[in-house]
Structures are given as structure tokens and as C-alpha cells.
């Protein structure tokens, strides 16, 4: 059992019937073994001597029941909630049942606890320890690329060699293309009705 688990302690007199926890207990979404329940059983003021086992039935908000085996020590039952109990937010109910060595091992409800699993985090996380400004962002970007040592000349463009390095080069011409390279061979483009070796001819549609 975790040292920091919340310990919920009950002493139940069986002659008075089962006990329902008034109000409700708050549980945290995503916890694990964060809550332990210790139930001491008495009968007519005396410690129950024939306690054999105990079981917890934790009903989650999605309708699933998580079955929890209790440990037994004398007249005490102890249950620790596993992580499956903290998976969904909403109303929950824990029922604790005891079983004795007499009465053909009949299960008896001794405690009913109502509570609620509350949301403790969302998928959107902000780390207050990481505060960025524009200078930090610019420095981080500069660390990612190898910029040229000096500025380029008018008309040049910043290009990449495909390996993370940058260089200044002539910007692509915005005029009409006069040739095309196919399989390493350069072909000049021309229009007309006849072709020639080394040329690609385009014939306008009529």
C-alpha cells in the first residue's frame, strides 16, 4: 500500500446494519492505490471472531464494476483501490461485503460509500517552467539551420542543399521556359508543324 494513500477508517456494529457514508468522497482521475478503506467489524460490542474474507465492489461511472479483494486481519478488512477505479470521471459507489466462517459463508454488505471521481488534468498542457519570447524562438530556429555567413545580393534567393545547409543562389526565372531536361538530355522547345532532332515541338490547337 502506498505510504501517501488516503486512509478511510470505519468501525461498524453489525447489529445496527450496513452503514452508508454520508456526503461523498472525492477521488482524483488517474490516481492509483490512492485510497484505502479499513473496516473494523463488531457484533454486540465485541470483535467479530469468525471473519473469513471481504470483497469490495466499485461501480465506475461507465457502469463497470471493479472487484477488489480485501485483506483480513482479525476483525478488520482492508481494501485498496486499484488504478481501474480512477479511469473515468463521475459518480461512483463502493460496496464492501464481508464473509464469515459461519452461516455457510454468506456475504453480508457492511459498508456503502458514495463518491465522485473528479477531473485532475486535460490533454492540453501548459508548462509554466518553459516561457518563450521572440528572441528565444529565433535563436532556437537558428540552431536548426546552417545559415550563410553573409547576406546575398539583390535578386538572389536563400536555397537549401537538402542536407540542412543554406546558400544564396539565383532565383528561378519567372519567364517562359525555353528547354526541358528528359533523362539527362536537354531539349529546346519550339512551336510549328514539323520537328527536328533535339527539339520538342508543340502544335497549338486550332
mmCIF file of N, CA and C in Angstrom, residues 6-143:
data_model
loop_
_atom_site.group_PDB
_atom_site.id
_atom_site.type_symbol
_atom_site.label_atom_id
_atom_site.label_comp_id
_atom_site.label_asym_id
_atom_site.label_seq_id
_atom_site.Cartn_x
_atom_site.Cartn_y
_atom_site.Cartn_z
ATOM 1 N N UNK A 6 -4.841 7.800 0.982
ATOM 2 C CA UNK A 6 -5.857 8.292 1.911
ATOM 3 C C UNK A 6 -6.438 7.086 2.641
ATOM 4 N N UNK A 7 -6.420 7.125 3.958
ATOM 5 C CA UNK A 7 -6.949 6.016 4.741
ATOM 6 C C UNK A 7 -8.330 6.381 5.276
ATOM 7 N N UNK A 8 -9.339 5.645 4.824
ATOM 8 C CA UNK A 8 -10.716 5.860 5.269
ATOM 9 C C UNK A 8 -11.040 4.753 6.276
ATOM 10 N N UNK A 9 -11.289 5.135 7.522
ATOM 11 C CA UNK A 9 -11.421 4.165 8.619
ATOM 12 C C UNK A 9 -12.864 4.148 9.125
ATOM 13 N N UNK A 10 -13.398 2.938 9.276
ATOM 14 C CA UNK A 10 -14.778 2.768 9.749
ATOM 15 C C UNK A 10 -14.813 1.661 10.808
ATOM 16 N N UNK A 11 -15.630 1.873 11.814
ATOM 17 C CA UNK A 11 -15.953 0.826 12.783
ATOM 18 C C UNK A 11 -17.445 0.568 12.674
ATOM 19 N N UNK A 12 -17.798 -0.659 12.370
ATOM 20 C CA UNK A 12 -19.196 -0.970 12.059
ATOM 21 C C UNK A 12 -19.718 -2.013 13.051
ATOM 22 N N UNK A 13 -20.813 -1.668 13.677
ATOM 23 C CA UNK A 13 -21.527 -2.597 14.547
ATOM 24 C C UNK A 13 -22.565 -3.335 13.699
ATOM 25 N N UNK A 14 -22.337 -4.624 13.525
ATOM 26 C CA UNK A 14 -23.192 -5.396 12.623
ATOM 27 C C UNK A 14 -24.643 -5.456 13.087
ATOM 28 N N UNK A 15 -24.878 -5.328 14.372
ATOM 29 C CA UNK A 15 -26.260 -5.367 14.855
ATOM 30 C C UNK A 15 -27.043 -4.137 14.406
ATOM 31 N N UNK A 16 -26.332 -3.126 13.971
ATOM 32 C CA UNK A 16 -27.021 -1.916 13.504
ATOM 33 C C UNK A 16 -27.222 -1.895 12.001
ATOM 34 N N UNK A 17 -26.787 -2.932 11.295
ATOM 35 C CA UNK A 17 -26.959 -2.993 9.851
ATOM 36 C C UNK A 17 -25.821 -2.311 9.104
ATOM 37 N N UNK A 18 -25.926 -2.278 7.797
ATOM 38 C CA UNK A 18 -24.894 -1.674 6.957
ATOM 39 C C UNK A 18 -24.873 -0.160 7.135
ATOM 40 N N UNK A 19 -23.712 0.427 6.909
ATOM 41 C CA UNK A 19 -23.537 1.873 7.022
ATOM 42 C C UNK A 19 -23.310 2.463 5.637
ATOM 43 N N UNK A 20 -23.983 3.581 5.377
ATOM 44 C CA UNK A 20 -23.725 4.321 4.144
ATOM 45 C C UNK A 20 -22.997 5.598 4.480
ATOM 46 N N UNK A 21 -21.849 5.816 3.805
ATOM 47 C CA UNK A 21 -21.049 7.015 4.031
ATOM 48 C C UNK A 21 -21.855 8.251 3.651
ATOM 49 N N UNK A 22 -22.095 9.168 4.584
ATOM 50 C CA UNK A 22 -22.841 10.388 4.242
ATOM 51 C C UNK A 22 -21.993 11.309 3.376
ATOM 52 N N UNK A 23 -22.661 12.137 2.597
ATOM 53 C CA UNK A 23 -21.938 13.060 1.717
ATOM 54 C C UNK A 23 -21.309 12.303 0.568
ATOM 55 N N UNK A 24 -20.020 12.308 0.499
ATOM 56 C CA UNK A 24 -19.328 11.606 -0.576
ATOM 57 C C UNK A 24 -17.836 11.845 -0.484
ATOM 58 N N UNK A 25 -17.060 10.914 -1.031
ATOM 59 C CA UNK A 25 -15.606 11.017 -1.030
ATOM 60 C C UNK A 25 -15.153 11.462 -2.417
ATOM 61 N N UNK A 26 -14.175 12.332 -2.458
ATOM 62 C CA UNK A 26 -13.634 12.810 -3.722
ATOM 63 C C UNK A 26 -12.409 11.982 -4.099
ATOM 64 N N UNK A 27 -12.396 11.522 -5.348
ATOM 65 C CA UNK A 27 -11.270 10.768 -5.892
ATOM 66 C C UNK A 27 -10.684 11.546 -7.064
ATOM 67 N N UNK A 28 -9.397 11.351 -7.332
ATOM 68 C CA UNK A 28 -8.731 12.063 -8.414
ATOM 69 C C UNK A 28 -8.543 11.187 -9.642
ATOM 70 N N UNK A 29 -8.920 11.716 -10.799
ATOM 71 C CA UNK A 29 -8.760 10.988 -12.053
ATOM 72 C C UNK A 29 -7.287 10.624 -12.267
ATOM 73 N N UNK A 30 -7.036 9.375 -12.654
ATOM 74 C CA UNK A 30 -5.679 8.941 -12.969
ATOM 75 C C UNK A 30 -4.858 8.487 -11.775
ATOM 76 N N UNK A 31 -5.452 8.483 -10.571
ATOM 77 C CA UNK A 31 -4.716 8.009 -9.403
ATOM 78 C C UNK A 31 -4.557 6.492 -9.453
ATOM 79 N N UNK A 32 -3.771 5.973 -8.529
ATOM 80 C CA UNK A 32 -3.555 4.528 -8.436
ATOM 81 C C UNK A 32 -3.214 4.195 -6.990
ATOM 82 N N UNK A 33 -4.027 3.333 -6.366
ATOM 83 C CA UNK A 33 -3.817 2.934 -4.971
ATOM 84 C C UNK A 33 -3.770 4.150 -4.054
ATOM 85 N N UNK A 34 -4.563 5.157 -4.359
ATOM 86 C CA UNK A 34 -4.543 6.400 -3.589
ATOM 87 C C UNK A 34 -5.516 6.386 -2.421
ATOM 88 N N UNK A 35 -6.400 5.392 -2.363
ATOM 89 C CA UNK A 35 -7.397 5.338 -1.299
ATOM 90 C C UNK A 35 -7.474 3.929 -0.727
ATOM 91 N N UNK A 36 -7.374 3.857 0.599
ATOM 92 C CA UNK A 36 -7.504 2.579 1.298
ATOM 93 C C UNK A 36 -8.670 2.670 2.278
ATOM 94 N N UNK A 37 -9.401 1.585 2.416
ATOM 95 C CA UNK A 37 -10.554 1.528 3.314
ATOM 96 C C UNK A 37 -10.310 0.433 4.348
ATOM 97 N N UNK A 38 -10.300 0.839 5.614
ATOM 98 C CA UNK A 38 -10.115 -0.114 6.710
ATOM 99 C C UNK A 38 -11.412 -0.191 7.502
ATOM 100 N N UNK A 39 -11.980 -1.380 7.556
ATOM 101 C CA UNK A 39 -13.279 -1.576 8.185
ATOM 102 C C UNK A 39 -13.111 -2.546 9.358
ATOM 103 N N UNK A 40 -13.435 -2.077 10.550
ATOM 104 C CA UNK A 40 -13.407 -2.911 11.751
ATOM 105 C C UNK A 40 -14.828 -3.354 12.076
ATOM 106 N N UNK A 41 -15.032 -4.661 12.236
ATOM 107 C CA UNK A 41 -16.369 -5.210 12.436
ATOM 108 C C UNK A 41 -16.546 -5.661 13.882
ATOM 109 N N UNK A 42 -17.688 -5.276 14.440
ATOM 110 C CA UNK A 42 -18.050 -5.687 15.796
ATOM 111 C C UNK A 42 -19.460 -6.264 15.791
ATOM 112 N N UNK A 43 -19.684 -7.119 16.757
ATOM 113 C CA UNK A 43 -21.003 -7.743 16.908
ATOM 114 C C UNK A 43 -21.386 -7.676 18.376
ATOM 115 N N UNK A 44 -22.366 -6.813 18.671
ATOM 116 C CA UNK A 44 -22.770 -6.648 20.065
ATOM 117 C C UNK A 44 -21.667 -6.052 20.915
ATOM 118 N N UNK A 45 -20.836 -5.228 20.309
ATOM 119 C CA UNK A 45 -19.760 -4.580 21.048
ATOM 120 C C UNK A 45 -18.470 -5.373 21.063
ATOM 121 N N UNK A 46 -18.534 -6.637 20.689
ATOM 122 C CA UNK A 46 -17.341 -7.488 20.679
ATOM 123 C C UNK A 46 -16.777 -7.576 19.271
ATOM 124 N N UNK A 47 -15.469 -7.822 19.185
ATOM 125 C CA UNK A 47 -14.838 -8.005 17.887
ATOM 126 C C UNK A 47 -15.379 -9.260 17.211
ATOM 127 N N UNK A 48 -15.657 -9.167 15.915
ATOM 128 C CA UNK A 48 -16.101 -10.335 15.157
ATOM 129 C C UNK A 48 -14.925 -11.305 15.057
ATOM 130 N N UNK A 49 -15.163 -12.545 15.488
ATOM 131 C CA UNK A 49 -14.068 -13.515 15.553
ATOM 132 C C UNK A 49 -14.072 -14.505 14.397
ATOM 133 N N UNK A 50 -15.145 -14.514 13.632
ATOM 134 C CA UNK A 50 -15.250 -15.515 12.567
ATOM 135 C C UNK A 50 -15.162 -14.890 11.167
ATOM 136 N N UNK A 51 -14.494 -13.724 11.077
ATOM 137 C CA UNK A 51 -14.348 -13.058 9.780
ATOM 138 C C UNK A 51 -13.391 -13.858 8.900
ATOM 139 N N UNK A 52 -13.848 -14.195 7.698
ATOM 140 C CA UNK A 52 -13.045 -15.035 6.807
ATOM 141 C C UNK A 52 -12.466 -14.262 5.629
ATOM 142 N N UNK A 53 -13.285 -13.439 4.988
ATOM 143 C CA UNK A 53 -12.826 -12.698 3.812
ATOM 144 C C UNK A 53 -13.698 -11.473 3.610
ATOM 145 N N UNK A 54 -13.257 -10.626 2.678
ATOM 146 C CA UNK A 54 -14.027 -9.447 2.336
ATOM 147 C C UNK A 54 -13.797 -9.065 0.888
ATOM 148 N N UNK A 55 -14.782 -8.416 0.300
ATOM 149 C CA UNK A 55 -14.705 -8.035 -1.110
ATOM 150 C C UNK A 55 -15.304 -6.650 -1.296
ATOM 151 N N UNK A 56 -14.648 -5.861 -2.134
ATOM 152 C CA UNK A 56 -15.179 -4.561 -2.491
ATOM 153 C C UNK A 56 -15.680 -4.568 -3.925
ATOM 154 N N UNK A 57 -16.811 -3.925 -4.155
ATOM 155 C CA UNK A 57 -17.401 -3.808 -5.492
ATOM 156 C C UNK A 57 -17.489 -2.317 -5.818
ATOM 157 N N UNK A 58 -16.620 -1.874 -6.696
ATOM 158 C CA UNK A 58 -16.528 -0.455 -7.045
ATOM 159 C C UNK A 58 -17.201 -0.243 -8.398
ATOM 160 N N UNK A 59 -18.325 0.468 -8.385
ATOM 161 C CA UNK A 59 -19.082 0.730 -9.616
ATOM 162 C C UNK A 59 -18.606 2.046 -10.205
ATOM 163 N N UNK A 60 -18.031 1.978 -11.405
ATOM 164 C CA UNK A 60 -17.495 3.167 -12.061
ATOM 165 C C UNK A 60 -18.593 3.940 -12.794
ATOM 166 N N UNK A 61 -18.277 5.176 -13.230
ATOM 167 C CA UNK A 61 -19.264 5.957 -13.979
ATOM 168 C C UNK A 61 -19.690 5.309 -15.294
ATOM 169 N N UNK A 62 -18.835 4.444 -15.879
ATOM 170 C CA UNK A 62 -19.207 3.798 -17.142
ATOM 171 C C UNK A 62 -20.026 2.533 -16.922
ATOM 172 N N UNK A 63 -20.388 2.235 -15.667
ATOM 173 C CA UNK A 63 -21.218 1.083 -15.365
ATOM 174 C C UNK A 63 -20.444 -0.196 -15.081
ATOM 175 N N UNK A 64 -19.137 -0.166 -15.225
ATOM 176 C CA UNK A 64 -18.310 -1.338 -14.956
ATOM 177 C C UNK A 64 -18.073 -1.477 -13.456
ATOM 178 N N UNK A 65 -18.113 -2.716 -12.949
ATOM 179 C CA UNK A 65 -17.823 -2.989 -11.547
ATOM 180 C C UNK A 65 -16.426 -3.561 -11.412
ATOM 181 N N UNK A 66 -15.605 -2.887 -10.636
ATOM 182 C CA UNK A 66 -14.251 -3.363 -10.339
ATOM 183 C C UNK A 66 -14.323 -4.155 -9.034
ATOM 184 N N UNK A 67 -13.915 -5.423 -9.082
ATOM 185 C CA UNK A 67 -13.961 -6.287 -7.901
ATOM 186 C C UNK A 67 -12.603 -6.241 -7.204
ATOM 187 N N UNK A 68 -12.620 -5.947 -5.902
ATOM 188 C CA UNK A 68 -11.393 -5.745 -5.129
ATOM 189 C C UNK A 68 -11.371 -6.725 -3.964
ATOM 190 N N UNK A 69 -10.364 -7.556 -3.892
ATOM 191 C CA UNK A 69 -10.221 -8.482 -2.775
ATOM 192 C C UNK A 69 -9.626 -7.756 -1.577
ATOM 193 N N UNK A 70 -10.223 -7.974 -0.404
ATOM 194 C CA UNK A 70 -9.737 -7.337 0.818
ATOM 195 C C UNK A 70 -8.759 -8.251 1.540
ATOM 196 N N UNK A 71 -7.862 -7.634 2.280
ATOM 197 C CA UNK A 71 -7.011 -8.405 3.178
ATOM 198 C C UNK A 71 -7.692 -8.433 4.550
ATOM 199 N N UNK A 72 -7.524 -9.561 5.269
ATOM 200 C CA UNK A 72 -8.199 -9.754 6.549
ATOM 201 C C UNK A 72 -7.162 -9.886 7.657
ATOM 202 N N UNK A 73 -7.373 -9.150 8.710
ATOM 203 C CA UNK A 73 -6.520 -9.256 9.895
ATOM 204 C C UNK A 73 -7.419 -9.171 11.116
ATOM 205 N N UNK A 74 -7.657 -10.307 11.758
ATOM 206 C CA UNK A 74 -8.559 -10.336 12.901
ATOM 207 C C UNK A 74 -9.966 -9.985 12.492
ATOM 208 N N UNK A 75 -10.464 -8.878 13.032
ATOM 209 C CA UNK A 75 -11.813 -8.433 12.680
ATOM 210 C C UNK A 75 -11.792 -7.211 11.768
ATOM 211 N N UNK A 76 -10.690 -7.047 11.015
ATOM 212 C CA UNK A 76 -10.554 -5.898 10.122
ATOM 213 C C UNK A 76 -10.425 -6.335 8.677
ATOM 214 N N UNK A 77 -11.080 -5.555 7.810
ATOM 215 C CA UNK A 77 -10.950 -5.700 6.355
ATOM 216 C C UNK A 77 -10.240 -4.463 5.830
ATOM 217 N N UNK A 78 -9.307 -4.662 4.905
ATOM 218 C CA UNK A 78 -8.640 -3.519 4.279
ATOM 219 C C UNK A 78 -8.673 -3.687 2.772
ATOM 220 N N UNK A 79 -9.172 -2.658 2.093
ATOM 221 C CA UNK A 79 -9.240 -2.657 0.630
ATOM 222 C C UNK A 79 -8.454 -1.464 0.104
ATOM 223 N N UNK A 80 -7.739 -1.671 -0.983
ATOM 224 C CA UNK A 80 -7.005 -0.595 -1.653
ATOM 225 C C UNK A 80 -7.529 -0.490 -3.074
ATOM 226 N N UNK A 81 -7.923 0.708 -3.491
ATOM 227 C CA UNK A 81 -8.490 0.900 -4.822
ATOM 228 C C UNK A 81 -7.393 0.819 -5.880
ATOM 229 N N UNK A 82 -7.536 -0.063 -6.877
ATOM 230 C CA UNK A 82 -6.562 -0.123 -7.973
ATOM 231 C C UNK A 82 -6.804 0.999 -8.969
ATOM 232 N N UNK A 83 -5.886 1.139 -9.934
ATOM 233 C CA UNK A 83 -5.971 2.238 -10.896
ATOM 234 C C UNK A 83 -7.223 2.171 -11.752
ATOM 235 N N UNK A 84 -7.814 0.984 -11.917
ATOM 236 C CA UNK A 84 -9.030 0.876 -12.727
ATOM 237 C C UNK A 84 -10.196 1.668 -12.135
ATOM 238 N N UNK A 85 -10.128 1.979 -10.851
ATOM 239 C CA UNK A 85 -11.210 2.728 -10.204
ATOM 240 C C UNK A 85 -11.151 4.224 -10.510
ATOM 241 N N UNK A 86 -10.023 4.682 -11.036
ATOM 242 C CA UNK A 86 -9.822 6.114 -11.252
ATOM 243 C C UNK A 86 -9.821 6.491 -12.737
ATOM 244 N N UNK A 87 -10.364 5.623 -13.590
ATOM 245 C CA UNK A 87 -10.237 5.836 -15.035
ATOM 246 C C UNK A 87 -11.260 6.797 -15.621
ATOM 247 N N UNK A 88 -12.405 6.981 -14.965
ATOM 248 C CA UNK A 88 -13.473 7.807 -15.528
ATOM 249 C C UNK A 88 -13.976 8.797 -14.475
ATOM 250 N N UNK A 89 -14.343 9.986 -14.932
ATOM 251 C CA UNK A 89 -14.918 10.971 -14.036
ATOM 252 C C UNK A 89 -16.413 10.734 -13.878
ATOM 253 N N UNK A 90 -16.910 11.082 -12.707
ATOM 254 C CA UNK A 90 -18.344 10.950 -12.461
ATOM 255 C C UNK A 90 -18.637 10.261 -11.135
ATOM 256 N N UNK A 91 -19.923 9.968 -10.912
ATOM 257 C CA UNK A 91 -20.372 9.364 -9.665
ATOM 258 C C UNK A 91 -19.923 7.904 -9.572
ATOM 259 N N UNK A 92 -19.454 7.506 -8.370
ATOM 260 C CA UNK A 92 -19.016 6.132 -8.139
ATOM 261 C C UNK A 92 -19.627 5.625 -6.833
ATOM 262 N N UNK A 93 -19.595 4.299 -6.673
ATOM 263 C CA UNK A 93 -20.109 3.699 -5.434
ATOM 264 C C UNK A 93 -19.273 2.476 -5.100
ATOM 265 N N UNK A 94 -18.815 2.432 -3.849
ATOM 266 C CA UNK A 94 -18.067 1.275 -3.357
ATOM 267 C C UNK A 94 -18.911 0.548 -2.321
ATOM 268 N N UNK A 95 -19.125 -0.743 -2.540
ATOM 269 C CA UNK A 95 -19.838 -1.579 -1.582
ATOM 270 C C UNK A 95 -18.859 -2.593 -1.013
ATOM 271 N N UNK A 96 -18.778 -2.660 0.302
ATOM 272 C CA UNK A 96 -17.888 -3.606 0.975
ATOM 273 C C UNK A 96 -18.740 -4.715 1.579
ATOM 274 N N UNK A 97 -18.384 -5.948 1.238
ATOM 275 C CA UNK A 97 -19.101 -7.114 1.763
ATOM 276 C C UNK A 97 -18.134 -7.979 2.566
ATOM 277 N N UNK A 98 -18.643 -8.564 3.640
ATOM 278 C CA UNK A 98 -17.843 -9.433 4.498
ATOM 279 C C UNK A 98 -18.403 -10.845 4.453
ATOM 280 N N UNK A 99 -17.510 -11.788 4.663
ATOM 281 C CA UNK A 99 -17.899 -13.196 4.677
ATOM 282 C C UNK A 99 -17.298 -13.838 5.916
ATOM 283 N N UNK A 100 -18.116 -14.584 6.641
ATOM 284 C CA UNK A 100 -17.654 -15.225 7.873
ATOM 285 C C UNK A 100 -17.598 -16.739 7.699
ATOM 286 N N UNK A 101 -17.014 -17.388 8.677
ATOM 287 C CA UNK A 101 -16.892 -18.852 8.612
ATOM 288 C C UNK A 101 -18.169 -19.540 9.035
ATOM 289 N N UNK A 102 -19.149 -18.790 9.541
ATOM 290 C CA UNK A 102 -20.425 -19.378 9.953
ATOM 291 C C UNK A 102 -21.499 -18.964 8.952
ATOM 292 N N UNK A 103 -22.625 -19.588 9.031
ATOM 293 C CA UNK A 103 -23.731 -19.240 8.146
ATOM 294 C C UNK A 103 -23.469 -19.608 6.701
ATOM 295 N N UNK A 104 -22.745 -20.723 6.483
ATOM 296 C CA UNK A 104 -22.450 -21.210 5.130
ATOM 297 C C UNK A 104 -21.708 -20.173 4.290
ATOM 298 N N UNK A 105 -20.938 -19.313 4.948
ATOM 299 C CA UNK A 105 -20.115 -18.357 4.215
ATOM 300 C C UNK A 105 -20.903 -17.303 3.475
ATOM 301 N N UNK A 106 -22.042 -16.912 4.028
ATOM 302 C CA UNK A 106 -22.876 -15.914 3.355
ATOM 303 C C UNK A 106 -22.177 -14.558 3.335
ATOM 304 N N UNK A 107 -22.330 -13.835 2.205
ATOM 305 C CA UNK A 107 -21.786 -12.486 2.083
ATOM 306 C C UNK A 107 -22.765 -11.488 2.657
ATOM 307 N N UNK A 108 -22.247 -10.548 3.442
ATOM 308 C CA UNK A 108 -23.094 -9.543 4.075
ATOM 309 C C UNK A 108 -22.542 -8.162 3.739
ATOM 310 N N UNK A 109 -23.402 -7.279 3.265
ATOM 311 C CA UNK A 109 -22.990 -5.904 2.996
ATOM 312 C C UNK A 109 -22.818 -5.176 4.319
ATOM 313 N N UNK A 110 -21.610 -4.577 4.506
ATOM 314 C CA UNK A 110 -21.342 -3.874 5.762
ATOM 315 C C UNK A 110 -21.132 -2.380 5.562
ATOM 316 N N UNK A 111 -20.773 -1.968 4.337
ATOM 317 C CA UNK A 111 -20.477 -0.554 4.113
ATOM 318 C C UNK A 111 -20.763 -0.181 2.666
ATOM 319 N N UNK A 112 -21.384 0.964 2.479
ATOM 320 C CA UNK A 112 -21.619 1.529 1.149
ATOM 321 C C UNK A 112 -21.063 2.952 1.151
ATOM 322 N N UNK A 113 -20.173 3.216 0.242
ATOM 323 C CA UNK A 113 -19.525 4.523 0.151
ATOM 324 C C UNK A 113 -19.821 5.118 -1.219
ATOM 325 N N UNK A 114 -20.347 6.311 -1.213
ATOM 326 C CA UNK A 114 -20.582 7.020 -2.461
ATOM 327 C C UNK A 114 -19.527 8.107 -2.626
ATOM 328 N N UNK A 115 -19.203 8.399 -3.864
ATOM 329 C CA UNK A 115 -18.185 9.418 -4.114
ATOM 330 C C UNK A 115 -18.212 9.879 -5.549
ATOM 331 N N UNK A 116 -17.183 10.606 -5.903
ATOM 332 C CA UNK A 116 -17.105 11.163 -7.255
ATOM 333 C C UNK A 116 -15.643 11.266 -7.670
ATOM 334 N N UNK A 117 -15.353 10.775 -8.873
ATOM 335 C CA UNK A 117 -14.019 10.927 -9.445
ATOM 336 C C UNK A 117 -13.999 12.244 -10.209
ATOM 337 N N UNK A 118 -13.082 13.112 -9.835
ATOM 338 C CA UNK A 118 -13.012 14.452 -10.429
ATOM 339 C C UNK A 118 -11.866 14.530 -11.432
ATOM 340 N N UNK A 119 -12.063 15.316 -12.474
ATOM 341 C CA UNK A 119 -11.024 15.520 -13.480
ATOM 342 C C UNK A 119 -9.855 16.273 -12.835
ATOM 343 N N UNK A 120 -8.647 15.809 -13.081
ATOM 344 C CA UNK A 120 -7.462 16.427 -12.493
ATOM 345 C C UNK A 120 -6.502 16.963 -13.542
ATOM 346 N N UNK A 121 -6.752 16.650 -14.813
ATOM 347 C CA UNK A 121 -5.905 17.166 -15.884
ATOM 348 C C UNK A 121 -6.644 17.007 -17.204
ATOM 349 N N UNK A 122 -6.157 17.708 -18.231
ATOM 350 C CA UNK A 122 -6.729 17.601 -19.570
ATOM 351 C C UNK A 122 -5.619 17.244 -20.541
ATOM 352 N N UNK A 123 -5.981 17.049 -21.811
ATOM 353 C CA UNK A 123 -4.984 16.713 -22.829
ATOM 354 C C UNK A 123 -4.160 17.926 -23.263
ATOM 355 N N UNK A 124 -4.622 19.133 -22.923
ATOM 356 C CA UNK A 124 -3.888 20.348 -23.254
ATOM 357 C C UNK A 124 -3.090 20.771 -22.028
ATOM 358 N N UNK A 125 -1.772 20.760 -22.162
ATOM 359 C CA UNK A 125 -0.900 21.001 -21.024
ATOM 360 C C UNK A 125 -0.007 22.208 -21.306
ATOM 361 N N UNK A 126 0.091 23.131 -20.354
ATOM 362 C CA UNK A 126 0.998 24.260 -20.434
ATOM 363 C C UNK A 126 2.053 24.103 -19.355
ATOM 364 N N UNK A 127 3.316 24.174 -19.747
ATOM 365 C CA UNK A 127 4.409 24.039 -18.802
ATOM 366 C C UNK A 127 4.856 25.427 -18.366
ATOM 367 N N UNK A 128 4.528 25.849 -17.136
ATOM 368 C CA UNK A 128 4.898 27.203 -16.714
ATOM 369 C C UNK A 128 6.400 27.397 -16.590
ATOM 370 N N UNK A 129 7.161 26.311 -16.593
ATOM 371 C CA UNK A 129 8.604 26.432 -16.500
ATOM 372 C C UNK A 129 9.267 26.732 -17.824
ATOM 373 N N UNK A 130 8.524 26.669 -18.911
ATOM 374 C CA UNK A 130 9.070 26.941 -20.238
ATOM 375 C C UNK A 130 8.393 28.174 -20.821
ATOM 376 N N UNK A 131 8.953 29.335 -20.553
ATOM 377 C CA UNK A 131 8.422 30.602 -21.056
ATOM 378 C C UNK A 131 9.297 31.080 -22.200
ATOM 379 N N UNK A 132 8.693 31.289 -23.376
ATOM 380 C CA UNK A 132 9.438 31.650 -24.583
ATOM 381 C C UNK A 132 9.148 33.094 -24.961
ATOM 382 N N UNK A 133 10.171 33.751 -25.516
ATOM 383 C CA UNK A 133 9.950 35.048 -26.134
ATOM 384 C C UNK A 133 10.475 34.980 -27.566
ATOM 385 N N UNK A 134 10.318 36.075 -28.307
ATOM 386 C CA UNK A 134 10.680 36.068 -29.716
ATOM 387 C C UNK A 134 12.169 35.806 -29.920
ATOM 388 N N UNK A 135 13.004 36.380 -29.082
ATOM 389 C CA UNK A 135 14.449 36.169 -29.213
ATOM 390 C C UNK A 135 14.818 34.703 -29.001
ATOM 391 N N UNK A 136 14.157 34.060 -28.011
ATOM 392 C CA UNK A 136 14.430 32.643 -27.753
ATOM 393 C C UNK A 136 14.026 31.785 -28.938
ATOM 394 N N UNK A 137 12.854 32.088 -29.504
ATOM 395 C CA UNK A 137 12.375 31.316 -30.646
ATOM 396 C C UNK A 137 13.297 31.485 -31.849
ATOM 397 N N UNK A 138 13.750 32.717 -32.088
ATOM 398 C CA UNK A 138 14.630 32.979 -33.227
ATOM 399 C C UNK A 138 15.964 32.256 -33.040
ATOM 400 N N UNK A 139 16.485 32.255 -31.819
ATOM 401 C CA UNK A 139 17.738 31.557 -31.547
ATOM 402 C C UNK A 139 17.577 30.057 -31.733
ATOM 403 N N UNK A 140 16.411 29.534 -31.322
ATOM 404 C CA UNK A 140 16.174 28.102 -31.482
ATOM 405 C C UNK A 140 16.098 27.727 -32.947
ATOM 406 N N UNK A 141 15.483 28.592 -33.768
ATOM 407 C CA UNK A 141 15.400 28.324 -35.196
ATOM 408 C C UNK A 141 16.788 28.381 -35.843
ATOM 409 N N UNK A 142 17.583 29.331 -35.430
ATOM 410 C CA UNK A 142 18.929 29.450 -35.997
ATOM 411 C C UNK A 142 19.787 28.241 -35.667
ATOM 412 N N UNK A 143 19.508 27.605 -34.524
ATOM 413 C CA UNK A 143 20.265 26.418 -34.157
ATOM 414 C C UNK A 143 19.909 25.228 -35.039
#
